Amino acid sequence: MKTQVNTKQLALLGLMTALVVVLSNIVIPVNGLTITLNVIPVAIAAIALGPTGGAIVGAVFGTCSFLQCMGILGTSPMGMFTFEISPVLTFLQRFVPRVLDGFCVGWIFKGVSKLTNAKVSCFVTGFFAAFLNTVFFMSALVIFFGNNADFKETYMQGQSAFAYILGAITINAILEMVTSTVISGAVGFALFKAKLIDIPEKKLKTA
């Protein structure tokens, strides 16, 4: 039985990893902005595999995000800009927040699941995967590049660090949160109902 469970976990981890790579090439334009979907497999991995699984898939997300700064797996104009300033800091800014996001939402799922049922836990986890991704990503951006004159002139345009981070919570970020909440919650709960994820019933009940 233990081998079977591990096999299912590895298969799911591989599937979420591949999904991140595929979704790195997909963006949805909304009023001149874009919605990224990479937080969804991170959330599902956190739901199904806990903080470790979330962190691993988050690391893949972060790696793909960094590669986009070099024109691989799509392009990121801002990433290319910061890459010219410092490739090392750009890697840290792109990679660390995504690992931290996956790790944190794994613990959020564990915590919330002790207070409520599977469905609510999955939807809450989906929301926080997108919310924390935005907060961590923008905070790291300000920490690593907020004092750079070129970055401040081009992107911050005289705003304070707090105002700049708050300004990221625009329509695209909100739609990312809605999309992640709905899809991650639905998929995560479906995995429980299909018994593809094994969670002790005394800790989490599928109401």
PDB file of N, CA and C in Angstrom, residues 22-72:
ATOM      1  N   VAL A  22       3.835  23.844 -19.263  1.00  0.00           N
ATOM      2  CA  VAL A  22       2.885  24.143 -20.339  1.00  0.00           C
ATOM      3  C   VAL A  22       2.230  25.508 -20.124  1.00  0.00           C
ATOM      4  N   LEU A  23       1.786  25.769 -18.895  1.00  0.00           N
ATOM      5  CA  LEU A  23       1.089  27.017 -18.607  1.00  0.00           C
ATOM      6  C   LEU A  23       1.998  28.235 -18.672  1.00  0.00           C
ATOM      7  N   SER A  24       3.310  28.007 -18.600  1.00  0.00           N
ATOM      8  CA  SER A  24       4.251  29.130 -18.711  1.00  0.00           C
ATOM      9  C   SER A  24       4.144  29.802 -20.075  1.00  0.00           C
ATOM     10  N   ASN A  25       3.648  29.077 -21.061  1.00  0.00           N
ATOM     11  CA  ASN A  25       3.505  29.619 -22.412  1.00  0.00           C
ATOM     12  C   ASN A  25       2.110  30.171 -22.674  1.00  0.00           C
ATOM     13  N   ILE A  26       1.254  30.142 -21.649  1.00  0.00           N
ATOM     14  CA  ILE A  26      -0.128  30.577 -21.837  1.00  0.00           C
ATOM     15  C   ILE A  26      -0.429  31.774 -20.939  1.00  0.00           C
ATOM     16  N   VAL A  27      -0.841  32.853 -21.538  1.00  0.00           N
ATOM     17  CA  VAL A  27      -1.311  34.015 -20.783  1.00  0.00           C
ATOM     18  C   VAL A  27      -2.643  34.447 -21.355  1.00  0.00           C
ATOM     19  N   ILE A  28      -3.506  34.990 -20.513  1.00  0.00           N
ATOM     20  CA  ILE A  28      -4.826  35.429 -20.940  1.00  0.00           C
ATOM     21  C   ILE A  28      -4.879  36.955 -20.873  1.00  0.00           C
ATOM     22  N   PRO A  29      -5.006  37.646 -22.006  1.00  0.00           N
ATOM     23  CA  PRO A  29      -5.048  39.111 -21.986  1.00  0.00           C
ATOM     24  C   PRO A  29      -6.378  39.630 -21.454  1.00  0.00           C
ATOM     25  N   VAL A  30      -6.299  40.599 -20.553  1.00  0.00           N
ATOM     26  CA  VAL A  30      -7.496  41.244 -20.013  1.00  0.00           C
ATOM     27  C   VAL A  30      -7.224  42.735 -19.908  1.00  0.00           C
ATOM     28  N   ASN A  31      -7.877  43.525 -20.773  1.00  0.00           N
ATOM     29  CA  ASN A  31      -7.717  44.972 -20.758  1.00  0.00           C
ATOM     30  C   ASN A  31      -6.247  45.405 -20.816  1.00  0.00           C
ATOM     31  N   GLY A  32      -5.488  44.757 -21.663  1.00  0.00           N
ATOM     32  CA  GLY A  32      -4.089  45.118 -21.812  1.00  0.00           C
ATOM     33  C   GLY A  32      -3.167  44.462 -20.804  1.00  0.00           C
ATOM     34  N   LEU A  33      -3.731  43.786 -19.815  1.00  0.00           N
ATOM     35  CA  LEU A  33      -2.953  43.079 -18.808  1.00  0.00           C
ATOM     36  C   LEU A  33      -3.044  41.579 -19.078  1.00  0.00           C
ATOM     37  N   THR A  34      -2.364  40.776 -18.268  1.00  0.00           N
ATOM     38  CA  THR A  34      -2.400  39.326 -18.490  1.00  0.00           C
ATOM     39  C   THR A  34      -2.669  38.585 -17.190  1.00  0.00           C
ATOM     40  N   ILE A  35      -3.288  37.416 -17.338  1.00  0.00           N
ATOM     41  CA  ILE A  35      -3.508  36.521 -16.209  1.00  0.00           C
ATOM     42  C   ILE A  35      -2.628  35.294 -16.414  1.00  0.00           C
ATOM     43  N   THR A  36      -1.829  34.963 -15.428  1.00  0.00           N
ATOM     44  CA  THR A  36      -1.021  33.742 -15.494  1.00  0.00           C
ATOM     45  C   THR A  36      -1.717  32.654 -14.678  1.00  0.00           C
ATOM     46  N   LEU A  37      -1.556  31.414 -15.114  1.00  0.00           N
ATOM     47  CA  LEU A  37      -2.254  30.296 -14.501  1.00  0.00           C
ATOM     48  C   LEU A  37      -1.336  29.362 -13.724  1.00  0.00           C
ATOM     49  N   ASN A  38      -0.048  29.715 -13.618  1.00  0.00           N
ATOM     50  CA  ASN A  38       0.919  28.811 -13.003  1.00  0.00           C
ATOM     51  C   ASN A  38       0.662  28.543 -11.524  1.00  0.00           C
ATOM     52  N   VAL A  39      -0.045  29.446 -10.851  1.00  0.00           N
ATOM     53  CA  VAL A  39      -0.301  29.221  -9.427  1.00  0.00           C
ATOM     54  C   VAL A  39      -1.276  28.064  -9.202  1.00  0.00           C
ATOM     55  N   ILE A  40      -2.032  27.691 -10.228  1.00  0.00           N
ATOM     56  CA  ILE A  40      -3.027  26.623 -10.064  1.00  0.00           C
ATOM     57  C   ILE A  40      -2.376  25.270  -9.783  1.00  0.00           C
ATOM     58  N   PRO A  41      -1.412  24.807 -10.597  1.00  0.00           N
ATOM     59  CA  PRO A  41      -0.753  23.538 -10.248  1.00  0.00           C
ATOM     60  C   PRO A  41       0.024  23.612  -8.941  1.00  0.00           C
ATOM     61  N   VAL A  42       0.510  24.800  -8.579  1.00  0.00           N
ATOM     62  CA  VAL A  42       1.174  24.953  -7.281  1.00  0.00           C
ATOM     63  C   VAL A  42       0.170  24.704  -6.160  1.00  0.00           C
ATOM     64  N   ALA A  43      -1.013  25.282  -6.294  1.00  0.00           N
ATOM     65  CA  ALA A  43      -2.058  25.096  -5.278  1.00  0.00           C
ATOM     66  C   ALA A  43      -2.493  23.636  -5.197  1.00  0.00           C
ATOM     67  N   ILE A  44      -2.673  22.996  -6.345  1.00  0.00           N
ATOM     68  CA  ILE A  44      -3.114  21.597  -6.354  1.00  0.00           C
ATOM     69  C   ILE A  44      -2.051  20.700  -5.730  1.00  0.00           C
ATOM     70  N   ALA A  45      -0.778  20.978  -6.027  1.00  0.00           N
ATOM     71  CA  ALA A  45       0.308  20.199  -5.422  1.00  0.00           C
ATOM     72  C   ALA A  45       0.332  20.399  -3.913  1.00  0.00           C
ATOM     73  N   ALA A  46       0.085  21.626  -3.464  1.00  0.00           N
ATOM     74  CA  ALA A  46       0.063  21.898  -2.026  1.00  0.00           C
ATOM     75  C   ALA A  46      -1.095  21.164  -1.347  1.00  0.00           C
ATOM     76  N   ILE A  47      -2.237  21.104  -2.024  1.00  0.00           N
ATOM     77  CA  ILE A  47      -3.400  20.394  -1.493  1.00  0.00           C
ATOM     78  C   ILE A  47      -3.134  18.899  -1.417  1.00  0.00           C
ATOM     79  N   ALA A  48      -2.594  18.358  -2.496  1.00  0.00           N
ATOM     80  CA  ALA A  48      -2.438  16.908  -2.600  1.00  0.00           C
ATOM     81  C   ALA A  48      -1.196  16.372  -1.911  1.00  0.00           C
ATOM     82  N   LEU A  49      -0.124  17.158  -1.898  1.00  0.00           N
ATOM     83  CA  LEU A  49       1.171  16.661  -1.434  1.00  0.00           C
ATOM     84  C   LEU A  49       1.746  17.444  -0.261  1.00  0.00           C
ATOM     85  N   GLY A  50       1.031  18.457   0.205  1.00  0.00           N
ATOM     86  CA  GLY A  50       1.488  19.193   1.366  1.00  0.00           C
ATOM     87  C   GLY A  50       2.532  20.243   1.043  1.00  0.00           C
ATOM     88  N   PRO A  51       3.146  20.837   2.076  1.00  0.00           N
ATOM     89  CA  PRO A  51       4.128  21.906   1.879  1.00  0.00           C
ATOM     90  C   PRO A  51       5.304  21.511   0.990  1.00  0.00           C
ATOM     91  N   THR A  52       5.778  20.274   1.117  1.00  0.00           N
ATOM     92  CA  THR A  52       6.924  19.848   0.297  1.00  0.00           C
ATOM     93  C   THR A  52       6.563  19.800  -1.177  1.00  0.00           C
ATOM     94  N   GLY A  53       5.416  19.188  -1.490  1.00  0.00           N
ATOM     95  CA  GLY A  53       4.968  19.130  -2.883  1.00  0.00           C
ATOM     96  C   GLY A  53       4.715  20.512  -3.443  1.00  0.00           C
ATOM     97  N   GLY A  54       4.094  21.373  -2.636  1.00  0.00           N
ATOM     98  CA  GLY A  54       3.847  22.742  -3.084  1.00  0.00           C
ATOM     99  C   GLY A  54       5.139  23.483  -3.369  1.00  0.00           C
ATOM    100  N   ALA A  55       6.137  23.288  -2.509  1.00  0.00           N
ATOM    101  CA  ALA A  55       7.424  23.959  -2.692  1.00  0.00           C
ATOM    102  C   ALA A  55       8.143  23.455  -3.940  1.00  0.00           C
ATOM    103  N   ILE A  56       8.062  22.146  -4.208  1.00  0.00           N
ATOM    104  CA  ILE A  56       8.731  21.584  -5.386  1.00  0.00           C
ATOM    105  C   ILE A  56       8.125  22.141  -6.670  1.00  0.00           C
ATOM    106  N   VAL A  57       6.799  22.126  -6.764  1.00  0.00           N
ATOM    107  CA  VAL A  57       6.150  22.658  -7.957  1.00  0.00           C
ATOM    108  C   VAL A  57       6.353  24.173  -8.028  1.00  0.00           C
ATOM    109  N   GLY A  58       6.391  24.827  -6.865  1.00  0.00           N
ATOM    110  CA  GLY A  58       6.698  26.256  -6.845  1.00  0.00           C
ATOM    111  C   GLY A  58       8.092  26.538  -7.376  1.00  0.00           C
ATOM    112  N   ALA A  59       9.030  25.647  -7.081  1.00  0.00           N
ATOM    113  CA  ALA A  59      10.395  25.802  -7.585  1.00  0.00           C
ATOM    114  C   ALA A  59      10.433  25.690  -9.104  1.00  0.00           C
ATOM    115  N   VAL A  60       9.624  24.783  -9.654  1.00  0.00           N
ATOM    116  CA  VAL A  60       9.546  24.654 -11.114  1.00  0.00           C
ATOM    117  C   VAL A  60       8.941  25.926 -11.712  1.00  0.00           C
ATOM    118  N   PHE A  61       7.910  26.445 -11.071  1.00  0.00           N
ATOM    119  CA  PHE A  61       7.286  27.701 -11.495  1.00  0.00           C
ATOM    120  C   PHE A  61       8.322  28.826 -11.486  1.00  0.00           C
ATOM    121  N   GLY A  62       9.089  28.908 -10.397  1.00  0.00           N
ATOM    122  CA  GLY A  62      10.101  29.952 -10.296  1.00  0.00           C
ATOM    123  C   GLY A  62      11.179  29.824 -11.356  1.00  0.00           C
ATOM    124  N   THR A  63      11.576  28.600 -11.647  1.00  0.00           N
ATOM    125  CA  THR A  63      12.590  28.365 -12.683  1.00  0.00           C
ATOM    126  C   THR A  63      12.074  28.786 -14.056  1.00  0.00           C
ATOM    127  N   CYS A  64      10.828  28.417 -14.364  1.00  0.00           N
ATOM    128  CA  CYS A  64      10.235  28.820 -15.643  1.00  0.00           C
ATOM    129  C   CYS A  64      10.116  30.338 -15.737  1.00  0.00           C
ATOM    130  N   SER A  65       9.754  30.963 -14.624  1.00  0.00           N
ATOM    131  CA  SER A  65       9.641  32.414 -14.599  1.00  0.00           C
ATOM    132  C   SER A  65      10.994  33.074 -14.873  1.00  0.00           C
ATOM    133  N   PHE A  66      12.054  32.512 -14.312  1.00  0.00           N
ATOM    134  CA  PHE A  66      13.393  33.057 -14.547  1.00  0.00           C
ATOM    135  C   PHE A  66      13.812  32.857 -15.997  1.00  0.00           C
ATOM    136  N   LEU A  67      13.504  31.700 -16.571  1.00  0.00           N
ATOM    137  CA  LEU A  67      13.863  31.429 -17.962  1.00  0.00           C
ATOM    138  C   LEU A  67      13.188  32.421 -18.910  1.00  0.00           C
ATOM    139  N   GLN A  68      12.008  32.892 -18.535  1.00  0.00           N
ATOM    140  CA  GLN A  68      11.325  33.878 -19.364  1.00  0.00           C
ATOM    141  C   GLN A  68      12.086  35.196 -19.424  1.00  0.00           C
ATOM    142  N   CYS A  69      12.912  35.440 -18.434  1.00  0.00           N
ATOM    143  CA  CYS A  69      13.732  36.655 -18.429  1.00  0.00           C
ATOM    144  C   CYS A  69      14.816  36.594 -19.504  1.00  0.00           C
ATOM    145  N   MET A  70      15.036  35.401 -20.037  1.00  0.00           N
ATOM    146  CA  MET A  70      16.014  35.209 -21.109  1.00  0.00           C
ATOM    147  C   MET A  70      15.333  34.830 -22.412  1.00  0.00           C
ATOM    148  N   GLY A  71      14.002  34.987 -22.458  1.00  0.00           N
ATOM    149  CA  GLY A  71      13.257  34.697 -23.671  1.00  0.00           C
ATOM    150  C   GLY A  71      12.953  33.239 -23.885  1.00  0.00           C
ATOM    151  N   ILE A  72      13.080  32.419 -22.838  1.00  0.00           N
ATOM    152  CA  ILE A  72      12.788  30.989 -22.922  1.00  0.00           C
ATOM    153  C   ILE A  72      11.443  30.727 -22.248  1.00  0.00           C
TER     154      ILE A  72
END
